Amino acid sequence: MNDTLRIVRFLARCGAASRRDAADLVRAGRVTINGVVCADLSAQVDPARDVVLFDGKPLTLAPRDVTLMLNKPREVLVSRGDMRGRRTVYDLLPEEHRELASRLAYVGRLDFDTEGLLLLTTDGELVNRLTHPSHEVEKEYRVRASRELTVEEAQQFQEGVEIEGRKTQACQLTRLDRDGRPAYAVVLREGRNRQVRRMFEALGVRVLNLKRVRIGKLTLGGLQAGQWKELGPEDFRRLFGTDSKRSQRGPRGKKR
Ligand code: URA
């Protein structure tokens, strides 16, 4: 069976225009399919066989977007390269995704010493949606701290502490008592540089261990340190929550 696409979707996937603008291009008679002007917004294109021209220029489908999640181990850099030769997340890419390395961007960093959930994607719109403060996607961290916070400090932490002259947004802090050593779950809706560590430091507490365990409703699941997984439709629904309209849509607002 051939994979056909509606003409407007095809134009959007080629990067010719957004889907809305693509409809206008078709209505304006600027698009031809196999030499015939396309006037029908529901026309189907078979990318493998049909020749589509926009203003006389041939269009080809952009390669499909890929989004990967990694359980980043400690002592791995989230960076394209390192002057000191330390391992980066790109060094950990599985064989089948190596050729994507130059197109894959990471979505929000994790420090060298932080482990846990990291997303890498070829989809610039997804990066924007997950990192722009206005979208307020939750990120949850597990923290092992050098000492317990007092009740007042915990209150202050949740209401916001000052880092670099600016107060952090309200966040959730939950005490997790594991083997009697102070451990916390922290849920943030913003992503400032080294934010969790600096919030604890602002109260005179050191973070001994830090792990990101969730973005939106997407969790690490059974992914072990150093393992990768390609996100599927269900993972995207989790990423954006199941209770919003957006959850029914993929990163480009497409129905999945
Ligand atoms: N906050 C930090 O301090 N470090 C991270 O890697 C992520 C969030």
PDB file of C-alpha atoms and ligand atoms in Angstrom:
ATOM      1  CA  MET A   1       0.000   0.000   0.000  1.00  0.00           C
ATOM      2  CA  ASN A   2       1.312   3.467  -0.849  1.00  0.00           C
ATOM      3  CA  ASP A   3       1.480   6.109   1.879  1.00  0.00           C
ATOM      4  CA  THR A   4      -0.435   9.046   0.472  1.00  0.00           C
ATOM      5  CA  LEU A   5      -0.873  12.424   2.107  1.00  0.00           C
ATOM      6  CA  ARG A   6      -3.327  15.232   1.585  1.00  0.00           C
ATOM      7  CA  ILE A   7      -1.794  18.019  -0.450  1.00  0.00           C
ATOM      8  CA  VAL A   8      -1.804  20.556   2.417  1.00  0.00           C
ATOM      9  CA  ARG A   9      -0.105  18.099   4.729  1.00  0.00           C
ATOM     10  CA  PHE A  10       2.416  17.258   2.028  1.00  0.00           C
ATOM     11  CA  LEU A  11       3.234  20.975   1.529  1.00  0.00           C
ATOM     12  CA  ALA A  12       3.664  21.429   5.286  1.00  0.00           C
ATOM     13  CA  ARG A  13       5.879  18.346   5.573  1.00  0.00           C
ATOM     14  CA  CYS A  14       8.063  19.701   2.766  1.00  0.00           C
ATOM     15  CA  GLY A  15       8.499  22.928   4.715  1.00  0.00           C
ATOM     16  CA  ALA A  16       6.766  24.956   1.984  1.00  0.00           C
ATOM     17  CA  ALA A  17       4.257  26.500   4.420  1.00  0.00           C
ATOM     18  CA  SER A  18       2.251  25.891   7.569  1.00  0.00           C
ATOM     19  CA  ARG A  19      -0.849  23.777   6.963  1.00  0.00           C
ATOM     20  CA  ARG A  20      -3.094  26.849   7.058  1.00  0.00           C
ATOM     21  CA  ASP A  21      -0.901  28.783   4.631  1.00  0.00           C
ATOM     22  CA  ALA A  22      -0.541  25.702   2.456  1.00  0.00           C
ATOM     23  CA  ALA A  23      -4.303  25.766   1.820  1.00  0.00           C
ATOM     24  CA  ASP A  24      -3.972  29.350   0.559  1.00  0.00           C
ATOM     25  CA  LEU A  25      -1.143  28.342  -1.797  1.00  0.00           C
ATOM     26  CA  VAL A  26      -3.347  25.635  -3.272  1.00  0.00           C
ATOM     27  CA  ARG A  27      -6.320  28.001  -3.607  1.00  0.00           C
ATOM     28  CA  ALA A  28      -4.049  30.498  -5.362  1.00  0.00           C
ATOM     29  CA  GLY A  29      -3.209  27.863  -7.980  1.00  0.00           C
ATOM     30  CA  ARG A  30       0.498  27.869  -7.168  1.00  0.00           C
ATOM     31  CA  VAL A  31       0.736  24.099  -6.745  1.00  0.00           C
ATOM     32  CA  THR A  32       0.729  21.458  -9.464  1.00  0.00           C
ATOM     33  CA  ILE A  33       0.563  17.679  -9.143  1.00  0.00           C
ATOM     34  CA  ASN A  34       2.012  15.810 -12.129  1.00  0.00           C
ATOM     35  CA  GLY A  35       1.737  18.934 -14.287  1.00  0.00           C
ATOM     36  CA  VAL A  36      -1.880  19.732 -13.428  1.00  0.00           C
ATOM     37  CA  VAL A  37      -2.813  22.695 -11.222  1.00  0.00           C
ATOM     38  CA  CYS A  38      -4.222  21.367  -7.976  1.00  0.00           C
ATOM     39  CA  ALA A  39      -7.483  23.058  -7.009  1.00  0.00           C
ATOM     40  CA  ASP A  40      -8.680  20.424  -4.574  1.00  0.00           C
ATOM     41  CA  LEU A  41      -7.595  20.717  -0.941  1.00  0.00           C
ATOM     42  CA  SER A  42      -8.405  17.057  -0.387  1.00  0.00           C
ATOM     43  CA  ALA A  43      -6.171  15.873  -3.265  1.00  0.00           C
ATOM     44  CA  GLN A  44      -3.866  13.032  -2.231  1.00  0.00           C
ATOM     45  CA  VAL A  45      -0.152  12.934  -3.004  1.00  0.00           C
ATOM     46  CA  ASP A  46       1.949   9.797  -3.199  1.00  0.00           C
ATOM     47  CA  PRO A  47       5.398  11.150  -2.328  1.00  0.00           C
ATOM     48  CA  ALA A  48       7.092   8.170  -3.991  1.00  0.00           C
ATOM     49  CA  ARG A  49       5.411   8.694  -7.388  1.00  0.00           C
ATOM     50  CA  ASP A  50       3.875  12.138  -7.749  1.00  0.00           C
ATOM     51  CA  VAL A  51       5.752  15.213  -8.887  1.00  0.00           C
ATOM     52  CA  VAL A  52       4.564  18.242  -6.961  1.00  0.00           C
ATOM     53  CA  LEU A  53       5.702  21.725  -7.954  1.00  0.00           C
ATOM     54  CA  PHE A  54       5.232  24.890  -5.950  1.00  0.00           C
ATOM     55  CA  ASP A  55       5.713  28.023  -8.067  1.00  0.00           C
ATOM     56  CA  GLY A  56       7.345  25.707 -10.599  1.00  0.00           C
ATOM     57  CA  LYS A  57       9.878  24.267  -8.154  1.00  0.00           C
ATOM     58  CA  PRO A  58       9.839  20.597  -7.168  1.00  0.00           C
ATOM     59  CA  LEU A  59       9.124  19.703  -3.550  1.00  0.00           C
ATOM     60  CA  THR A  60      10.448  16.753  -1.621  1.00  0.00           C
ATOM     61  CA  LEU A  61       9.392  15.480   1.777  1.00  0.00           C
ATOM     62  CA  ALA A  62      11.581  16.485   4.673  1.00  0.00           C
ATOM     63  CA  PRO A  63      12.858  13.447   6.553  1.00  0.00           C
ATOM     64  CA  ARG A  64      10.452  12.412   9.306  1.00  0.00           C
ATOM     65  CA  ASP A  65      10.992  13.824  12.769  1.00  0.00           C
ATOM     66  CA  VAL A  66      12.422  11.550  15.407  1.00  0.00           C
ATOM     67  CA  THR A  67      12.225  12.062  19.169  1.00  0.00           C
ATOM     68  CA  LEU A  68      14.284   9.901  21.483  1.00  0.00           C
ATOM     69  CA  MET A  69      14.344   9.593  25.235  1.00  0.00           C
ATOM     70  CA  LEU A  70      17.502   8.653  27.092  1.00  0.00           C
ATOM     71  CA  ASN A  71      18.066   7.658  30.664  1.00  0.00           C
ATOM     72  CA  LYS A  72      21.209   9.752  30.933  1.00  0.00           C
ATOM     73  CA  PRO A  73      23.849   8.286  33.211  1.00  0.00           C
ATOM     74  CA  ARG A  74      25.920  10.480  35.513  1.00  0.00           C
ATOM     75  CA  GLU A  75      29.234  11.791  34.168  1.00  0.00           C
ATOM     76  CA  VAL A  76      27.973  12.262  30.632  1.00  0.00           C
ATOM     77  CA  LEU A  77      27.775  15.732  29.069  1.00  0.00           C
ATOM     78  CA  VAL A  78      24.693  17.129  27.387  1.00  0.00           C
ATOM     79  CA  SER A  79      26.646  18.903  24.673  1.00  0.00           C
ATOM     80  CA  ARG A  80      27.716  18.426  21.074  1.00  0.00           C
ATOM     81  CA  GLY A  81      31.343  18.049  22.047  1.00  0.00           C
ATOM     82  CA  ASP A  82      33.807  18.598  24.856  1.00  0.00           C
ATOM     83  CA  MET A  83      37.233  20.228  24.861  1.00  0.00           C
ATOM     84  CA  ARG A  84      38.230  17.855  27.658  1.00  0.00           C
ATOM     85  CA  GLY A  85      37.172  14.748  25.763  1.00  0.00           C
ATOM     86  CA  ARG A  86      34.432  13.743  28.184  1.00  0.00           C
ATOM     87  CA  ARG A  87      31.654  11.474  26.929  1.00  0.00           C
ATOM     88  CA  THR A  88      28.572  13.233  25.567  1.00  0.00           C
ATOM     89  CA  VAL A  89      25.033  11.973  25.065  1.00  0.00           C
ATOM     90  CA  TYR A  90      25.776  11.869  21.329  1.00  0.00           C
ATOM     91  CA  ASP A  91      28.489   9.278  22.008  1.00  0.00           C
ATOM     92  CA  LEU A  92      25.765   7.111  23.528  1.00  0.00           C
ATOM     93  CA  LEU A  93      23.460   7.221  20.477  1.00  0.00           C
ATOM     94  CA  PRO A  94      22.518   3.751  19.305  1.00  0.00           C
ATOM     95  CA  GLU A  95      23.905   2.629  15.927  1.00  0.00           C
ATOM     96  CA  GLU A  96      20.580   3.019  14.088  1.00  0.00           C
ATOM     97  CA  HIS A  97      20.293   6.699  15.072  1.00  0.00           C
ATOM     98  CA  ARG A  98      23.924   7.757  14.534  1.00  0.00           C
ATOM     99  CA  GLU A  99      23.182   9.397  11.193  1.00  0.00           C
ATOM    100  CA  LEU A 100      20.609  11.611  12.932  1.00  0.00           C
ATOM    101  CA  ALA A 101      23.160  13.088  15.337  1.00  0.00           C
ATOM    102  CA  SER A 102      23.561  16.396  13.495  1.00  0.00           C
ATOM    103  CA  ARG A 103      19.770  16.941  13.458  1.00  0.00           C
ATOM    104  CA  LEU A 104      19.065  15.884  17.027  1.00  0.00           C
ATOM    105  CA  ALA A 105      18.788  18.713  19.551  1.00  0.00           C
ATOM    106  CA  TYR A 106      18.486  18.119  23.274  1.00  0.00           C
ATOM    107  CA  VAL A 107      15.430  19.470  25.060  1.00  0.00           C
ATOM    108  CA  GLY A 108      16.646  21.160  28.245  1.00  0.00           C
ATOM    109  CA  ARG A 109      20.019  20.170  29.620  1.00  0.00           C
ATOM    110  CA  LEU A 110      20.945  17.922  32.487  1.00  0.00           C
ATOM    111  CA  ASP A 111      24.209  18.652  34.317  1.00  0.00           C
ATOM    112  CA  PHE A 112      27.207  16.371  33.955  1.00  0.00           C
ATOM    113  CA  ASP A 113      26.408  14.846  37.354  1.00  0.00           C
ATOM    114  CA  THR A 114      22.638  14.667  36.921  1.00  0.00           C
ATOM    115  CA  GLU A 115      21.046  11.489  35.664  1.00  0.00           C
ATOM    116  CA  GLY A 116      17.651  10.665  34.258  1.00  0.00           C
ATOM    117  CA  LEU A 117      15.154  11.551  31.581  1.00  0.00           C
ATOM    118  CA  LEU A 118      16.473  13.540  28.626  1.00  0.00           C
ATOM    119  CA  LEU A 119      14.743  14.096  25.290  1.00  0.00           C
ATOM    120  CA  LEU A 120      16.517  14.602  21.979  1.00  0.00           C
ATOM    121  CA  THR A 121      14.539  15.515  18.909  1.00  0.00           C
ATOM    122  CA  THR A 122      14.777  16.635  15.291  1.00  0.00           C
ATOM    123  CA  ASP A 123      11.543  18.608  15.802  1.00  0.00           C
ATOM    124  CA  GLY A 124      12.281  22.276  16.537  1.00  0.00           C
ATOM    125  CA  GLU A 125       8.644  22.975  17.334  1.00  0.00           C
ATOM    126  CA  LEU A 126       8.705  20.324  20.039  1.00  0.00           C
ATOM    127  CA  VAL A 127      11.807  21.885  21.605  1.00  0.00           C
ATOM    128  CA  ASN A 128      10.020  25.209  21.729  1.00  0.00           C
ATOM    129  CA  ARG A 129       6.864  23.721  23.177  1.00  0.00           C
ATOM    130  CA  LEU A 130       8.690  21.926  25.946  1.00  0.00           C
ATOM    131  CA  THR A 131      11.132  24.651  26.903  1.00  0.00           C
ATOM    132  CA  HIS A 132       9.167  27.876  26.472  1.00  0.00           C
ATOM    133  CA  PRO A 133       8.152  29.159  29.950  1.00  0.00           C
ATOM    134  CA  SER A 134       4.610  29.917  28.759  1.00  0.00           C
ATOM    135  CA  HIS A 135       3.944  26.199  28.252  1.00  0.00           C
ATOM    136  CA  GLU A 136       4.785  25.282  31.839  1.00  0.00           C
ATOM    137  CA  VAL A 137       5.467  21.600  31.283  1.00  0.00           C
ATOM    138  CA  GLU A 138       6.171  19.892  34.632  1.00  0.00           C
ATOM    139  CA  LYS A 139       9.540  18.317  35.314  1.00  0.00           C
ATOM    140  CA  GLU A 140      10.013  16.093  38.334  1.00  0.00           C
ATOM    141  CA  TYR A 141      13.347  15.447  40.033  1.00  0.00           C
ATOM    142  CA  ARG A 142      14.484  13.113  42.791  1.00  0.00           C
ATOM    143  CA  VAL A 143      17.016  14.710  45.093  1.00  0.00           C
ATOM    144  CA  ARG A 144      19.253  13.338  47.788  1.00  0.00           C
ATOM    145  CA  ALA A 145      20.256  16.246  49.998  1.00  0.00           C
ATOM    146  CA  SER A 146      23.146  16.812  52.412  1.00  0.00           C
ATOM    147  CA  ARG A 147      20.684  17.547  55.205  1.00  0.00           C
ATOM    148  CA  GLU A 148      16.991  17.815  55.925  1.00  0.00           C
ATOM    149  CA  LEU A 149      15.267  21.124  55.221  1.00  0.00           C
ATOM    150  CA  THR A 150      13.562  22.737  58.193  1.00  0.00           C
ATOM    151  CA  VAL A 151       9.820  23.355  57.948  1.00  0.00           C
ATOM    152  CA  GLU A 152      10.511  27.050  57.246  1.00  0.00           C
ATOM    153  CA  GLU A 153      13.110  26.240  54.583  1.00  0.00           C
ATOM    154  CA  ALA A 154      10.783  23.764  52.895  1.00  0.00           C
ATOM    155  CA  GLN A 155       8.078  26.429  52.838  1.00  0.00           C
ATOM    156  CA  GLN A 156      10.504  28.964  51.389  1.00  0.00           C
ATOM    157  CA  PHE A 157      11.707  26.454  48.782  1.00  0.00           C
ATOM    158  CA  GLN A 158       8.141  25.941  47.570  1.00  0.00           C
ATOM    159  CA  GLU A 159       7.261  29.631  47.524  1.00  0.00           C
ATOM    160  CA  GLY A 160      10.436  30.514  45.635  1.00  0.00           C
ATOM    161  CA  VAL A 161      14.033  31.289  46.527  1.00  0.00           C
ATOM    162  CA  GLU A 162      16.246  33.901  44.961  1.00  0.00           C
ATOM    163  CA  ILE A 163      18.843  32.708  42.505  1.00  0.00           C
ATOM    164  CA  GLU A 164      20.880  35.208  40.485  1.00  0.00           C
ATOM    165  CA  GLY A 165      18.713  38.043  41.747  1.00  0.00           C
ATOM    166  CA  ARG A 166      15.425  36.525  40.583  1.00  0.00           C
ATOM    167  CA  LYS A 167      12.941  34.502  42.571  1.00  0.00           C
ATOM    168  CA  THR A 168      12.030  31.049  41.332  1.00  0.00           C
ATOM    169  CA  GLN A 169       8.388  30.236  40.617  1.00  0.00           C
ATOM    170  CA  ALA A 170       6.284  28.356  43.139  1.00  0.00           C
ATOM    171  CA  CYS A 171       7.032  24.636  42.998  1.00  0.00           C
ATOM    172  CA  GLN A 172       6.182  21.386  44.780  1.00  0.00           C
ATOM    173  CA  LEU A 173       8.480  19.748  47.286  1.00  0.00           C
ATOM    174  CA  THR A 174       7.704  16.359  48.817  1.00  0.00           C
ATOM    175  CA  ARG A 175       9.767  14.569  51.420  1.00  0.00           C
ATOM    176  CA  LEU A 176      10.608  11.004  50.401  1.00  0.00           C
ATOM    177  CA  ASP A 177      11.945   9.082  53.326  1.00  0.00           C
ATOM    178  CA  ARG A 178      14.272   6.478  51.952  1.00  0.00           C
ATOM    179  CA  ASP A 179      16.687   4.649  54.273  1.00  0.00           C
ATOM    180  CA  GLY A 180      16.512   7.569  56.698  1.00  0.00           C
ATOM    181  CA  ARG A 181      18.589   9.882  54.472  1.00  0.00           C
ATOM    182  CA  PRO A 182      17.023  13.175  53.367  1.00  0.00           C
ATOM    183  CA  ALA A 183      15.464  12.748  49.938  1.00  0.00           C
ATOM    184  CA  TYR A 184      12.910  14.887  48.102  1.00  0.00           C
ATOM    185  CA  ALA A 185      10.733  14.973  45.011  1.00  0.00           C
ATOM    186  CA  VAL A 186      10.778  18.411  43.377  1.00  0.00           C
ATOM    187  CA  VAL A 187       8.336  19.408  40.634  1.00  0.00           C
ATOM    188  CA  LEU A 188       9.251  22.506  38.599  1.00  0.00           C
ATOM    189  CA  ARG A 189       7.437  24.289  35.803  1.00  0.00           C
ATOM    190  CA  GLU A 190      10.451  26.319  34.715  1.00  0.00           C
ATOM    191  CA  GLY A 191      13.946  25.312  33.674  1.00  0.00           C
ATOM    192  CA  ARG A 192      16.671  27.686  34.740  1.00  0.00           C
ATOM    193  CA  ASN A 193      20.299  26.653  34.619  1.00  0.00           C
ATOM    194  CA  ARG A 194      21.182  24.177  37.428  1.00  0.00           C
ATOM    195  CA  GLN A 195      17.946  25.249  39.056  1.00  0.00           C
ATOM    196  CA  VAL A 196      17.392  22.415  41.522  1.00  0.00           C
ATOM    197  CA  ARG A 197      20.971  22.463  42.807  1.00  0.00           C
ATOM    198  CA  ARG A 198      20.940  26.237  43.128  1.00  0.00           C
ATOM    199  CA  MET A 199      17.606  26.287  44.947  1.00  0.00           C
ATOM    200  CA  PHE A 200      18.981  23.940  47.596  1.00  0.00           C
ATOM    201  CA  GLU A 201      22.277  25.842  47.693  1.00  0.00           C
ATOM    202  CA  ALA A 202      20.339  29.064  48.334  1.00  0.00           C
ATOM    203  CA  LEU A 203      19.222  27.433  51.602  1.00  0.00           C
ATOM    204  CA  GLY A 204      22.696  26.170  52.440  1.00  0.00           C
ATOM    205  CA  VAL A 205      22.009  22.553  51.448  1.00  0.00           C
ATOM    206  CA  ARG A 206      24.097  20.510  49.013  1.00  0.00           C
ATOM    207  CA  VAL A 207      22.533  18.197  46.439  1.00  0.00           C
ATOM    208  CA  LEU A 208      24.316  14.845  46.636  1.00  0.00           C
ATOM    209  CA  ASN A 209      22.366  13.129  43.912  1.00  0.00           C
ATOM    210  CA  LEU A 210      19.946  14.422  41.296  1.00  0.00           C
ATOM    211  CA  LYS A 211      17.770  12.530  38.846  1.00  0.00           C
ATOM    212  CA  ARG A 212      15.017  13.738  36.503  1.00  0.00           C
ATOM    213  CA  VAL A 213      12.249  11.149  36.523  1.00  0.00           C
ATOM    214  CA  ARG A 214       9.400  12.812  34.636  1.00  0.00           C
ATOM    215  CA  ILE A 215       8.588  15.412  31.949  1.00  0.00           C
ATOM    216  CA  GLY A 216       4.837  16.113  31.667  1.00  0.00           C
ATOM    217  CA  LYS A 217       3.431  12.668  32.397  1.00  0.00           C
ATOM    218  CA  LEU A 218       6.235  10.897  30.580  1.00  0.00           C
ATOM    219  CA  THR A 219       8.361   8.851  32.964  1.00  0.00           C
ATOM    220  CA  LEU A 220      11.490   6.785  32.514  1.00  0.00           C
ATOM    221  CA  GLY A 221       9.464   3.576  32.816  1.00  0.00           C
ATOM    222  CA  GLY A 222      11.852   0.657  32.811  1.00  0.00           C
ATOM    223  CA  LEU A 223      14.587   2.479  30.865  1.00  0.00           C
ATOM    224  CA  GLN A 224      17.961   1.723  32.453  1.00  0.00           C
ATOM    225  CA  ALA A 225      20.866   4.199  32.640  1.00  0.00           C
ATOM    226  CA  GLY A 226      22.372   4.591  29.151  1.00  0.00           C
ATOM    227  CA  GLN A 227      19.324   3.128  27.363  1.00  0.00           C
ATOM    228  CA  TRP A 228      17.314   4.881  24.635  1.00  0.00           C
ATOM    229  CA  LYS A 229      13.769   4.639  23.346  1.00  0.00           C
ATOM    230  CA  GLU A 230      12.046   6.306  20.386  1.00  0.00           C
ATOM    231  CA  LEU A 231       8.865   8.090  21.449  1.00  0.00           C
ATOM    232  CA  GLY A 232       5.615   6.790  20.003  1.00  0.00           C
ATOM    233  CA  PRO A 233       2.097   8.328  19.993  1.00  0.00           C
ATOM    234  CA  GLU A 234       1.318   7.135  23.534  1.00  0.00           C
ATOM    235  CA  ASP A 235       4.541   8.712  24.831  1.00  0.00           C
ATOM    236  CA  PHE A 236       3.613  12.042  23.195  1.00  0.00           C
ATOM    237  CA  ARG A 237       0.218  11.918  24.875  1.00  0.00           C
ATOM    238  CA  ARG A 238       1.988  11.424  28.194  1.00  0.00           C
ATOM    239  CA  LEU A 239       4.422  14.227  27.486  1.00  0.00           C
ATOM    240  CA  PHE A 240       1.631  16.751  27.105  1.00  0.00           C
ATOM    241  CA  GLY A 241      -0.800  15.235  29.630  1.00  0.00           C
ATOM    242  CA  THR A 242      -3.956  13.278  28.943  1.00  0.00           C
ATOM    243  CA  ASP A 243      -6.407  15.873  30.164  1.00  0.00           C
ATOM    244  CA  SER A 244      -5.820  18.689  27.693  1.00  0.00           C
ATOM    245  CA  LYS A 245      -6.895  19.098  24.082  1.00  0.00           C
ATOM    246  CA  ARG A 246      -3.225  19.329  23.160  1.00  0.00           C
ATOM    247  CA  SER A 247      -2.735  15.818  24.440  1.00  0.00           C
ATOM    248  CA  GLN A 248      -4.552  14.467  21.402  1.00  0.00           C
ATOM    249  CA  ARG A 249      -2.002  16.071  19.172  1.00  0.00           C
ATOM    250  CA  GLY A 250       1.592  15.431  18.315  1.00  0.00           C
ATOM    251  CA  PRO A 251       4.380  17.963  18.623  1.00  0.00           C
ATOM    252  CA  ARG A 252       3.382  19.776  15.461  1.00  0.00           C
ATOM    253  CA  GLY A 253      -0.246  19.945  16.531  1.00  0.00           C
ATOM    254  CA  LYS A 254      -1.008  17.001  14.227  1.00  0.00           C
ATOM    255  CA  LYS A 255      -3.565  14.415  15.210  1.00  0.00           C
ATOM    256  CA  ARG A 256      -1.712  11.220  15.987  1.00  0.00           C
TER     257      ARG A 256
HETATM  258  N1  URA B   1      18.422  21.236  37.950  1.00  0.00           N
HETATM  259  C1  URA B   1      19.746  21.088  38.200  1.00  0.00           C
HETATM  260  O1  URA B   1      20.276  21.649  39.146  1.00  0.00           O
HETATM  261  N2  URA B   1      20.453  20.301  37.374  1.00  0.00           N
HETATM  262  C2  URA B   1      19.914  19.620  36.334  1.00  0.00           C
HETATM  263  O2  URA B   1      20.615  18.907  35.635  1.00  0.00           O
HETATM  264  C3  URA B   1      18.543  19.790  36.104  1.00  0.00           C
HETATM  265  C4  URA B   1      17.818  20.604  36.932  1.00  0.00           C
END
